Amino acid sequence: MKYILLCVCLLSLLGCGTDTKTQQDTKPTTTAHEQTKTSQDQDEHVIAAKQALSSGDYTKAIEEATTAIKANANNAEAYSVRGFATALNGDTAKGLADTKKAYDLDPNNVANFYNMAMVYKLQGQLNDSKEWFEKVLEKDPSNTWSVYGIATIYADQGDDTKALDWLEKAIKIDSSVKAVAAEQDHFERFHNNERFKQLVNL
């Protein structure tokens, strides 16, 4: 499947989103206990949204993220997760709006860079997608699935040499990429390519 890598990368990326201050954190009228409880409740919904997203339950992911956003309209991580889930659920325009909102709220959340890249990819805007994968790599040069994402973009664009170069880079970082590349339709036409076969052990 084209997006078989999502479950793998979500475990590595979505779990490492930056913390976002809640509105309650800045209200002098709330106690520390109330602030902590509110933050924990929001975190629980975001965690549930991430889990639903990684298991392919996009509707639940959207619902949980929306609950977190209702509790705190500045929850960048919730917008990011909801945006990705919404795009995977078929509404890429709305998904992109959410991931852009997440970026506006927290421009340093690398996990959202990845989500943005994937939403653009789902829209077929491959150059924009590649730019966001590159932004991930500026912060995390060894991010396997962003390297692999760029490889798939070059494959889809017909640039076989660059596709295989980037695929090789991804495999050097994480050999599990071999199995993913061997099964995905991005590389289906490469199955008779000698370099590809050597890279993925076909």
PDB file of N, CA and C in Angstrom, residues 5-97:
ATOM      1  N   LEU A   5       3.942   3.094   5.243  1.00  0.00           N
ATOM      2  CA  LEU A   5       4.933   3.624   6.163  1.00  0.00           C
ATOM      3  C   LEU A   5       4.337   4.485   7.255  1.00  0.00           C
ATOM      4  N   LEU A   6       3.089   4.887   7.142  1.00  0.00           N
ATOM      5  CA  LEU A   6       2.534   5.855   8.079  1.00  0.00           C
ATOM      6  C   LEU A   6       2.558   5.357   9.508  1.00  0.00           C
ATOM      7  N   CYS A   7       2.161   4.114   9.729  1.00  0.00           N
ATOM      8  CA  CYS A   7       2.116   3.606  11.094  1.00  0.00           C
ATOM      9  C   CYS A   7       3.498   3.610  11.717  1.00  0.00           C
ATOM     10  N   VAL A   8       4.494   3.284  10.915  1.00  0.00           N
ATOM     11  CA  VAL A   8       5.859   3.253  11.428  1.00  0.00           C
ATOM     12  C   VAL A   8       6.332   4.643  11.797  1.00  0.00           C
ATOM     13  N   CYS A   9       6.151   5.583  10.874  1.00  0.00           N
ATOM     14  CA  CYS A   9       6.676   6.922  11.106  1.00  0.00           C
ATOM     15  C   CYS A   9       5.887   7.658  12.171  1.00  0.00           C
ATOM     16  N   LEU A  10       4.601   7.359  12.297  1.00  0.00           N
ATOM     17  CA  LEU A  10       3.802   8.029  13.313  1.00  0.00           C
ATOM     18  C   LEU A  10       4.307   7.702  14.703  1.00  0.00           C
ATOM     19  N   LEU A  11       4.725   6.465  14.905  1.00  0.00           N
ATOM     20  CA  LEU A  11       5.248   6.085  16.208  1.00  0.00           C
ATOM     21  C   LEU A  11       6.496   6.877  16.543  1.00  0.00           C
ATOM     22  N   SER A  12       7.332   7.157  15.537  1.00  0.00           N
ATOM     23  CA  SER A  12       8.577   7.869  15.788  1.00  0.00           C
ATOM     24  C   SER A  12       8.406   9.376  15.809  1.00  0.00           C
ATOM     25  N   LEU A  13       7.488   9.884  14.988  1.00  0.00           N
ATOM     26  CA  LEU A  13       7.359  11.328  14.864  1.00  0.00           C
ATOM     27  C   LEU A  13       6.277  11.933  15.750  1.00  0.00           C
ATOM     28  N   LEU A  14       5.095  11.359  15.725  1.00  0.00           N
ATOM     29  CA  LEU A  14       3.998  11.977  16.454  1.00  0.00           C
ATOM     30  C   LEU A  14       4.202  11.900  17.952  1.00  0.00           C
ATOM     31  N   GLY A  15       4.964  10.954  18.388  1.00  0.00           N
ATOM     32  CA  GLY A  15       5.231  10.838  19.820  1.00  0.00           C
ATOM     33  C   GLY A  15       6.210  11.876  20.320  1.00  0.00           C
ATOM     34  N   CYS A  16       6.841  12.614  19.420  1.00  0.00           N
ATOM     35  CA  CYS A  16       7.880  13.551  19.855  1.00  0.00           C
ATOM     36  C   CYS A  16       7.520  14.988  19.546  1.00  0.00           C
ATOM     37  N   GLY A  17       6.199  15.283  19.446  1.00  0.00           N
ATOM     38  CA  GLY A  17       5.795  16.660  19.194  1.00  0.00           C
ATOM     39  C   GLY A  17       6.156  17.550  20.368  1.00  0.00           C
ATOM     40  N   THR A  18       6.395  18.820  20.091  1.00  0.00           N
ATOM     41  CA  THR A  18       6.758  19.734  21.150  1.00  0.00           C
ATOM     42  C   THR A  18       5.553  20.031  22.022  1.00  0.00           C
ATOM     43  N   ASP A  19       5.831  20.328  23.282  1.00  0.00           N
ATOM     44  CA  ASP A  19       4.760  20.690  24.202  1.00  0.00           C
ATOM     45  C   ASP A  19       4.235  22.063  23.833  1.00  0.00           C
ATOM     46  N   THR A  20       2.924  22.246  24.013  1.00  0.00           N
ATOM     47  CA  THR A  20       2.310  23.527  23.706  1.00  0.00           C
ATOM     48  C   THR A  20       1.674  24.089  24.958  1.00  0.00           C
ATOM     49  N   LYS A  21       1.977  25.329  25.277  1.00  0.00           N
ATOM     50  CA  LYS A  21       1.360  25.946  26.443  1.00  0.00           C
ATOM     51  C   LYS A  21      -0.122  26.132  26.215  1.00  0.00           C
ATOM     52  N   THR A  22      -0.897  25.853  27.236  1.00  0.00           N
ATOM     53  CA  THR A  22      -2.337  26.031  27.135  1.00  0.00           C
ATOM     54  C   THR A  22      -2.709  27.436  27.566  1.00  0.00           C
ATOM     55  N   GLN A  23      -3.902  27.853  27.189  1.00  0.00           N
ATOM     56  CA  GLN A  23      -4.397  29.153  27.636  1.00  0.00           C
ATOM     57  C   GLN A  23      -4.460  29.181  29.151  1.00  0.00           C
ATOM     58  N   GLN A  24      -4.816  28.036  29.761  1.00  0.00           N
ATOM     59  CA  GLN A  24      -4.955  27.979  31.205  1.00  0.00           C
ATOM     60  C   GLN A  24      -3.628  28.245  31.904  1.00  0.00           C
ATOM     61  N   ASP A  25      -2.514  27.926  31.239  1.00  0.00           N
ATOM     62  CA  ASP A  25      -1.203  28.136  31.843  1.00  0.00           C
ATOM     63  C   ASP A  25      -0.939  29.614  32.115  1.00  0.00           C
ATOM     64  N   THR A  26      -1.596  30.480  31.370  1.00  0.00           N
ATOM     65  CA  THR A  26      -1.322  31.907  31.494  1.00  0.00           C
ATOM     66  C   THR A  26      -2.399  32.661  32.263  1.00  0.00           C
ATOM     67  N   LYS A  27      -3.419  31.947  32.745  1.00  0.00           N
ATOM     68  CA  LYS A  27      -4.500  32.608  33.478  1.00  0.00           C
ATOM     69  C   LYS A  27      -4.158  32.669  34.960  1.00  0.00           C
ATOM     70  N   PRO A  28      -4.048  33.854  35.544  1.00  0.00           N
ATOM     71  CA  PRO A  28      -3.698  33.961  36.958  1.00  0.00           C
ATOM     72  C   PRO A  28      -4.807  33.492  37.886  1.00  0.00           C
ATOM     73  N   THR A  29      -6.023  33.338  37.370  1.00  0.00           N
ATOM     74  CA  THR A  29      -7.150  32.980  38.227  1.00  0.00           C
ATOM     75  C   THR A  29      -7.245  31.478  38.483  1.00  0.00           C
ATOM     76  N   THR A  30      -6.449  30.659  37.756  1.00  0.00           N
ATOM     77  CA  THR A  30      -6.518  29.223  37.967  1.00  0.00           C
ATOM     78  C   THR A  30      -5.402  28.768  38.886  1.00  0.00           C
ATOM     79  N   THR A  31      -5.683  27.711  39.631  1.00  0.00           N
ATOM     80  CA  THR A  31      -4.665  27.162  40.527  1.00  0.00           C
ATOM     81  C   THR A  31      -3.737  26.251  39.742  1.00  0.00           C
ATOM     82  N   ALA A  32      -2.595  25.943  40.328  1.00  0.00           N
ATOM     83  CA  ALA A  32      -1.635  25.047  39.674  1.00  0.00           C
ATOM     84  C   ALA A  32      -2.247  23.679  39.449  1.00  0.00           C
ATOM     85  N   HIS A  33      -3.050  23.223  40.412  1.00  0.00           N
ATOM     86  CA  HIS A  33      -3.699  21.914  40.279  1.00  0.00           C
ATOM     87  C   HIS A  33      -4.666  21.908  39.108  1.00  0.00           C
ATOM     88  N   GLU A  34      -5.451  22.980  38.971  1.00  0.00           N
ATOM     89  CA  GLU A  34      -6.413  23.067  37.874  1.00  0.00           C
ATOM     90  C   GLU A  34      -5.685  23.129  36.531  1.00  0.00           C
ATOM     91  N   GLN A  35      -4.585  23.855  36.495  1.00  0.00           N
ATOM     92  CA  GLN A  35      -3.811  23.952  35.262  1.00  0.00           C
ATOM     93  C   GLN A  35      -3.281  22.588  34.849  1.00  0.00           C
ATOM     94  N   THR A  36      -2.735  21.866  35.826  1.00  0.00           N
ATOM     95  CA  THR A  36      -2.169  20.546  35.544  1.00  0.00           C
ATOM     96  C   THR A  36      -3.234  19.594  35.048  1.00  0.00           C
ATOM     97  N   LYS A  37      -4.403  19.599  35.711  1.00  0.00           N
ATOM     98  CA  LYS A  37      -5.483  18.693  35.307  1.00  0.00           C
ATOM     99  C   LYS A  37      -5.968  19.014  33.894  1.00  0.00           C
ATOM    100  N   THR A  38      -6.145  20.304  33.597  1.00  0.00           N
ATOM    101  CA  THR A  38      -6.589  20.704  32.265  1.00  0.00           C
ATOM    102  C   THR A  38      -5.585  20.264  31.211  1.00  0.00           C
ATOM    103  N   SER A  39      -4.306  20.476  31.494  1.00  0.00           N
ATOM    104  CA  SER A  39      -3.253  20.088  30.556  1.00  0.00           C
ATOM    105  C   SER A  39      -3.234  18.585  30.350  1.00  0.00           C
ATOM    106  N   GLN A  40      -3.402  17.832  31.442  1.00  0.00           N
ATOM    107  CA  GLN A  40      -3.420  16.373  31.338  1.00  0.00           C
ATOM    108  C   GLN A  40      -4.604  15.891  30.512  1.00  0.00           C
ATOM    109  N   ASP A  41      -5.763  16.514  30.714  1.00  0.00           N
ATOM    110  CA  ASP A  41      -6.956  16.135  29.945  1.00  0.00           C
ATOM    111  C   ASP A  41      -6.729  16.365  28.453  1.00  0.00           C
ATOM    112  N   GLN A  42      -6.138  17.512  28.131  1.00  0.00           N
ATOM    113  CA  GLN A  42      -5.860  17.812  26.725  1.00  0.00           C
ATOM    114  C   GLN A  42      -4.856  16.813  26.155  1.00  0.00           C
ATOM    115  N   ASP A  43      -3.816  16.521  26.953  1.00  0.00           N
ATOM    116  CA  ASP A  43      -2.798  15.565  26.513  1.00  0.00           C
ATOM    117  C   ASP A  43      -3.413  14.198  26.262  1.00  0.00           C
ATOM    118  N   GLU A  44      -4.341  13.794  27.109  1.00  0.00           N
ATOM    119  CA  GLU A  44      -4.988  12.491  26.940  1.00  0.00           C
ATOM    120  C   GLU A  44      -5.732  12.417  25.606  1.00  0.00           C
ATOM    121  N   HIS A  45      -6.395  13.492  25.247  1.00  0.00           N
ATOM    122  CA  HIS A  45      -7.125  13.509  23.972  1.00  0.00           C
ATOM    123  C   HIS A  45      -6.162  13.503  22.781  1.00  0.00           C
ATOM    124  N   VAL A  46      -5.054  14.222  22.914  1.00  0.00           N
ATOM    125  CA  VAL A  46      -4.069  14.233  21.833  1.00  0.00           C
ATOM    126  C   VAL A  46      -3.429  12.854  21.687  1.00  0.00           C
ATOM    127  N   ILE A  47      -3.103  12.239  22.822  1.00  0.00           N
ATOM    128  CA  ILE A  47      -2.528  10.886  22.795  1.00  0.00           C
ATOM    129  C   ILE A  47      -3.501   9.902  22.152  1.00  0.00           C
ATOM    130  N   ALA A  48      -4.769  10.012  22.541  1.00  0.00           N
ATOM    131  CA  ALA A  48      -5.794   9.133  21.961  1.00  0.00           C
ATOM    132  C   ALA A  48      -5.928   9.379  20.460  1.00  0.00           C
ATOM    133  N   ALA A  49      -5.815  10.644  20.060  1.00  0.00           N
ATOM    134  CA  ALA A  49      -5.901  10.983  18.630  1.00  0.00           C
ATOM    135  C   ALA A  49      -4.739  10.374  17.862  1.00  0.00           C
ATOM    136  N   LYS A  50      -3.533  10.441  18.440  1.00  0.00           N
ATOM    137  CA  LYS A  50      -2.349   9.868  17.794  1.00  0.00           C
ATOM    138  C   LYS A  50      -2.482   8.353  17.657  1.00  0.00           C
ATOM    139  N   GLN A  51      -2.972   7.735  18.726  1.00  0.00           N
ATOM    140  CA  GLN A  51      -3.140   6.275  18.698  1.00  0.00           C
ATOM    141  C   GLN A  51      -4.142   5.860  17.639  1.00  0.00           C
ATOM    142  N   ALA A  52      -5.242   6.607  17.559  1.00  0.00           N
ATOM    143  CA  ALA A  52      -6.265   6.309  16.544  1.00  0.00           C
ATOM    144  C   ALA A  52      -5.704   6.514  15.138  1.00  0.00           C
ATOM    145  N   LEU A  53      -4.923   7.560  14.977  1.00  0.00           N
ATOM    146  CA  LEU A  53      -4.319   7.849  13.672  1.00  0.00           C
ATOM    147  C   LEU A  53      -3.379   6.727  13.247  1.00  0.00           C
ATOM    148  N   SER A  54      -2.535   6.279  14.170  1.00  0.00           N
ATOM    149  CA  SER A  54      -1.560   5.238  13.832  1.00  0.00           C
ATOM    150  C   SER A  54      -2.225   3.893  13.564  1.00  0.00           C
ATOM    151  N   SER A  55      -3.434   3.701  14.107  1.00  0.00           N
ATOM    152  CA  SER A  55      -4.154   2.443  13.858  1.00  0.00           C
ATOM    153  C   SER A  55      -5.096   2.538  12.663  1.00  0.00           C
ATOM    154  N   GLY A  56      -5.159   3.724  12.052  1.00  0.00           N
ATOM    155  CA  GLY A  56      -5.986   3.897  10.853  1.00  0.00           C
ATOM    156  C   GLY A  56      -7.414   4.311  11.115  1.00  0.00           C
ATOM    157  N   ASP A  57      -7.729   4.639  12.380  1.00  0.00           N
ATOM    158  CA  ASP A  57      -9.089   5.088  12.712  1.00  0.00           C
ATOM    159  C   ASP A  57      -9.119   6.616  12.629  1.00  0.00           C
ATOM    160  N   TYR A  58      -9.237   7.119  11.415  1.00  0.00           N
ATOM    161  CA  TYR A  58      -9.119   8.557  11.189  1.00  0.00           C
ATOM    162  C   TYR A  58     -10.281   9.340  11.805  1.00  0.00           C
ATOM    163  N   THR A  59     -11.455   8.752  11.786  1.00  0.00           N
ATOM    164  CA  THR A  59     -12.618   9.441  12.372  1.00  0.00           C
ATOM    165  C   THR A  59     -12.419   9.680  13.857  1.00  0.00           C
ATOM    166  N   LYS A  60     -11.952   8.669  14.560  1.00  0.00           N
ATOM    167  CA  LYS A  60     -11.703   8.828  16.004  1.00  0.00           C
ATOM    168  C   LYS A  60     -10.577   9.817  16.242  1.00  0.00           C
ATOM    169  N   ALA A  61      -9.557   9.764  15.419  1.00  0.00           N
ATOM    170  CA  ALA A  61      -8.438  10.694  15.568  1.00  0.00           C
ATOM    171  C   ALA A  61      -8.927  12.135  15.439  1.00  0.00           C
ATOM    172  N   ILE A  62      -9.787  12.374  14.463  1.00  0.00           N
ATOM    173  CA  ILE A  62     -10.349  13.715  14.266  1.00  0.00           C
ATOM    174  C   ILE A  62     -11.181  14.135  15.471  1.00  0.00           C
ATOM    175  N   GLU A  63     -12.002  13.214  15.965  1.00  0.00           N
ATOM    176  CA  GLU A  63     -12.864  13.521  17.117  1.00  0.00           C
ATOM    177  C   GLU A  63     -12.044  13.855  18.366  1.00  0.00           C
ATOM    178  N   GLU A  64     -11.041  13.057  18.645  1.00  0.00           N
ATOM    179  CA  GLU A  64     -10.218  13.281  19.836  1.00  0.00           C
ATOM    180  C   GLU A  64      -9.438  14.587  19.719  1.00  0.00           C
ATOM    181  N   ALA A  65      -8.874  14.849  18.552  1.00  0.00           N
ATOM    182  CA  ALA A  65      -8.122  16.090  18.355  1.00  0.00           C
ATOM    183  C   ALA A  65      -9.039  17.301  18.459  1.00  0.00           C
ATOM    184  N   THR A  66     -10.257  17.174  17.935  1.00  0.00           N
ATOM    185  CA  THR A  66     -11.222  18.275  18.013  1.00  0.00           C
ATOM    186  C   THR A  66     -11.583  18.575  19.462  1.00  0.00           C
ATOM    187  N   THR A  67     -11.725  17.527  20.267  1.00  0.00           N
ATOM    188  CA  THR A  67     -12.008  17.720  21.693  1.00  0.00           C
ATOM    189  C   THR A  67     -10.879  18.495  22.362  1.00  0.00           C
ATOM    190  N   ALA A  68      -9.646  18.147  22.028  1.00  0.00           N
ATOM    191  CA  ALA A  68      -8.494  18.861  22.590  1.00  0.00           C
ATOM    192  C   ALA A  68      -8.479  20.322  22.149  1.00  0.00           C
ATOM    193  N   ILE A  69      -8.859  20.570  20.908  1.00  0.00           N
ATOM    194  CA  ILE A  69      -8.880  21.940  20.388  1.00  0.00           C
ATOM    195  C   ILE A  69      -9.986  22.756  21.053  1.00  0.00           C
ATOM    196  N   LYS A  70     -11.110  22.118  21.319  1.00  0.00           N
ATOM    197  CA  LYS A  70     -12.204  22.823  22.007  1.00  0.00           C
ATOM    198  C   LYS A  70     -11.776  23.236  23.408  1.00  0.00           C
ATOM    199  N   ALA A  71     -10.946  22.418  24.038  1.00  0.00           N
ATOM    200  CA  ALA A  71     -10.449  22.740  25.379  1.00  0.00           C
ATOM    201  C   ALA A  71      -9.389  23.826  25.332  1.00  0.00           C
ATOM    202  N   ASN A  72      -8.650  23.877  24.230  1.00  0.00           N
ATOM    203  CA  ASN A  72      -7.596  24.874  24.076  1.00  0.00           C
ATOM    204  C   ASN A  72      -7.413  25.173  22.598  1.00  0.00           C
ATOM    205  N   ALA A  73      -7.900  26.324  22.183  1.00  0.00           N
ATOM    206  CA  ALA A  73      -7.871  26.705  20.763  1.00  0.00           C
ATOM    207  C   ALA A  73      -6.460  26.915  20.235  1.00  0.00           C
ATOM    208  N   ASN A  74      -5.463  26.925  21.126  1.00  0.00           N
ATOM    209  CA  ASN A  74      -4.073  27.114  20.706  1.00  0.00           C
ATOM    210  C   ASN A  74      -3.257  25.825  20.782  1.00  0.00           C
ATOM    211  N   ASN A  75      -3.938  24.695  20.788  1.00  0.00           N
ATOM    212  CA  ASN A  75      -3.242  23.407  20.878  1.00  0.00           C
ATOM    213  C   ASN A  75      -2.710  23.012  19.492  1.00  0.00           C
ATOM    214  N   ALA A  76      -1.476  23.396  19.237  1.00  0.00           N
ATOM    215  CA  ALA A  76      -0.879  23.180  17.914  1.00  0.00           C
ATOM    216  C   ALA A  76      -0.792  21.700  17.560  1.00  0.00           C
ATOM    217  N   GLU A  77      -0.435  20.885  18.542  1.00  0.00           N
ATOM    218  CA  GLU A  77      -0.277  19.455  18.283  1.00  0.00           C
ATOM    219  C   GLU A  77      -1.598  18.819  17.867  1.00  0.00           C
ATOM    220  N   ALA A  78      -2.684  19.248  18.505  1.00  0.00           N
ATOM    221  CA  ALA A  78      -4.003  18.714  18.165  1.00  0.00           C
ATOM    222  C   ALA A  78      -4.392  19.097  16.734  1.00  0.00           C
ATOM    223  N   TYR A  79      -4.102  20.340  16.352  1.00  0.00           N
ATOM    224  CA  TYR A  79      -4.377  20.758  14.975  1.00  0.00           C
ATOM    225  C   TYR A  79      -3.580  19.928  13.975  1.00  0.00           C
ATOM    226  N   SER A  80      -2.333  19.651  14.320  1.00  0.00           N
ATOM    227  CA  SER A  80      -1.473  18.887  13.430  1.00  0.00           C
ATOM    228  C   SER A  80      -2.005  17.480  13.210  1.00  0.00           C
ATOM    229  N   VAL A  81      -2.359  16.817  14.304  1.00  0.00           N
ATOM    230  CA  VAL A  81      -2.876  15.448  14.212  1.00  0.00           C
ATOM    231  C   VAL A  81      -4.209  15.441  13.468  1.00  0.00           C
ATOM    232  N   ARG A  82      -5.070  16.403  13.802  1.00  0.00           N
ATOM    233  CA  ARG A  82      -6.375  16.459  13.132  1.00  0.00           C
ATOM    234  C   ARG A  82      -6.208  16.720  11.640  1.00  0.00           C
ATOM    235  N   GLY A  83      -5.255  17.582  11.290  1.00  0.00           N
ATOM    236  CA  GLY A  83      -5.027  17.878   9.890  1.00  0.00           C
ATOM    237  C   GLY A  83      -4.597  16.659   9.098  1.00  0.00           C
ATOM    238  N   PHE A  84      -3.665  15.904   9.653  1.00  0.00           N
ATOM    239  CA  PHE A  84      -3.185  14.704   8.979  1.00  0.00           C
ATOM    240  C   PHE A  84      -4.309  13.682   8.855  1.00  0.00           C
ATOM    241  N   ALA A  85      -5.051  13.471   9.947  1.00  0.00           N
ATOM    242  CA  ALA A  85      -6.154  12.508   9.936  1.00  0.00           C
ATOM    243  C   ALA A  85      -7.235  12.928   8.941  1.00  0.00           C
ATOM    244  N   THR A  86      -7.537  14.219   8.894  1.00  0.00           N
ATOM    245  CA  THR A  86      -8.558  14.726   7.982  1.00  0.00           C
ATOM    246  C   THR A  86      -8.147  14.508   6.525  1.00  0.00           C
ATOM    247  N   ALA A  87      -6.876  14.751   6.242  1.00  0.00           N
ATOM    248  CA  ALA A  87      -6.382  14.536   4.886  1.00  0.00           C
ATOM    249  C   ALA A  87      -6.445  13.067   4.502  1.00  0.00           C
ATOM    250  N   LEU A  88      -6.029  12.202   5.413  1.00  0.00           N
ATOM    251  CA  LEU A  88      -6.085  10.767   5.153  1.00  0.00           C
ATOM    252  C   LEU A  88      -7.523  10.281   5.016  1.00  0.00           C
ATOM    253  N   ASN A  89      -8.440  11.014   5.639  1.00  0.00           N
ATOM    254  CA  ASN A  89      -9.856  10.661   5.573  1.00  0.00           C
ATOM    255  C   ASN A  89     -10.520  11.201   4.308  1.00  0.00           C
ATOM    256  N   GLY A  90      -9.741  11.904   3.470  1.00  0.00           N
ATOM    257  CA  GLY A  90     -10.269  12.319   2.168  1.00  0.00           C
ATOM    258  C   GLY A  90     -10.402  13.803   1.925  1.00  0.00           C
ATOM    259  N   ASP A  91     -10.321  14.628   2.984  1.00  0.00           N
ATOM    260  CA  ASP A  91     -10.472  16.076   2.807  1.00  0.00           C
ATOM    261  C   ASP A  91      -9.102  16.731   2.957  1.00  0.00           C
ATOM    262  N   THR A  92      -8.333  16.725   1.869  1.00  0.00           N
ATOM    263  CA  THR A  92      -6.969  17.236   1.950  1.00  0.00           C
ATOM    264  C   THR A  92      -6.920  18.755   2.141  1.00  0.00           C
ATOM    265  N   ALA A  93      -7.892  19.477   1.590  1.00  0.00           N
ATOM    266  CA  ALA A  93      -7.906  20.936   1.727  1.00  0.00           C
ATOM    267  C   ALA A  93      -8.085  21.335   3.189  1.00  0.00           C
ATOM    268  N   LYS A  94      -9.028  20.691   3.855  1.00  0.00           N
ATOM    269  CA  LYS A  94      -9.270  20.979   5.272  1.00  0.00           C
ATOM    270  C   LYS A  94      -8.086  20.506   6.115  1.00  0.00           C
ATOM    271  N   GLY A  95      -7.522  19.367   5.724  1.00  0.00           N
ATOM    272  CA  GLY A  95      -6.361  18.859   6.445  1.00  0.00           C
ATOM    273  C   GLY A  95      -5.180  19.805   6.362  1.00  0.00           C
ATOM    274  N   LEU A  96      -4.978  20.379   5.187  1.00  0.00           N
ATOM    275  CA  LEU A  96      -3.885  21.323   5.001  1.00  0.00           C
ATOM    276  C   LEU A  96      -4.116  22.586   5.833  1.00  0.00           C
ATOM    277  N   ALA A  97      -5.366  23.023   5.911  1.00  0.00           N
ATOM    278  CA  ALA A  97      -5.682  24.209   6.719  1.00  0.00           C
ATOM    279  C   ALA A  97      -5.307  23.972   8.179  1.00  0.00           C
TER     280      ALA A  97
END
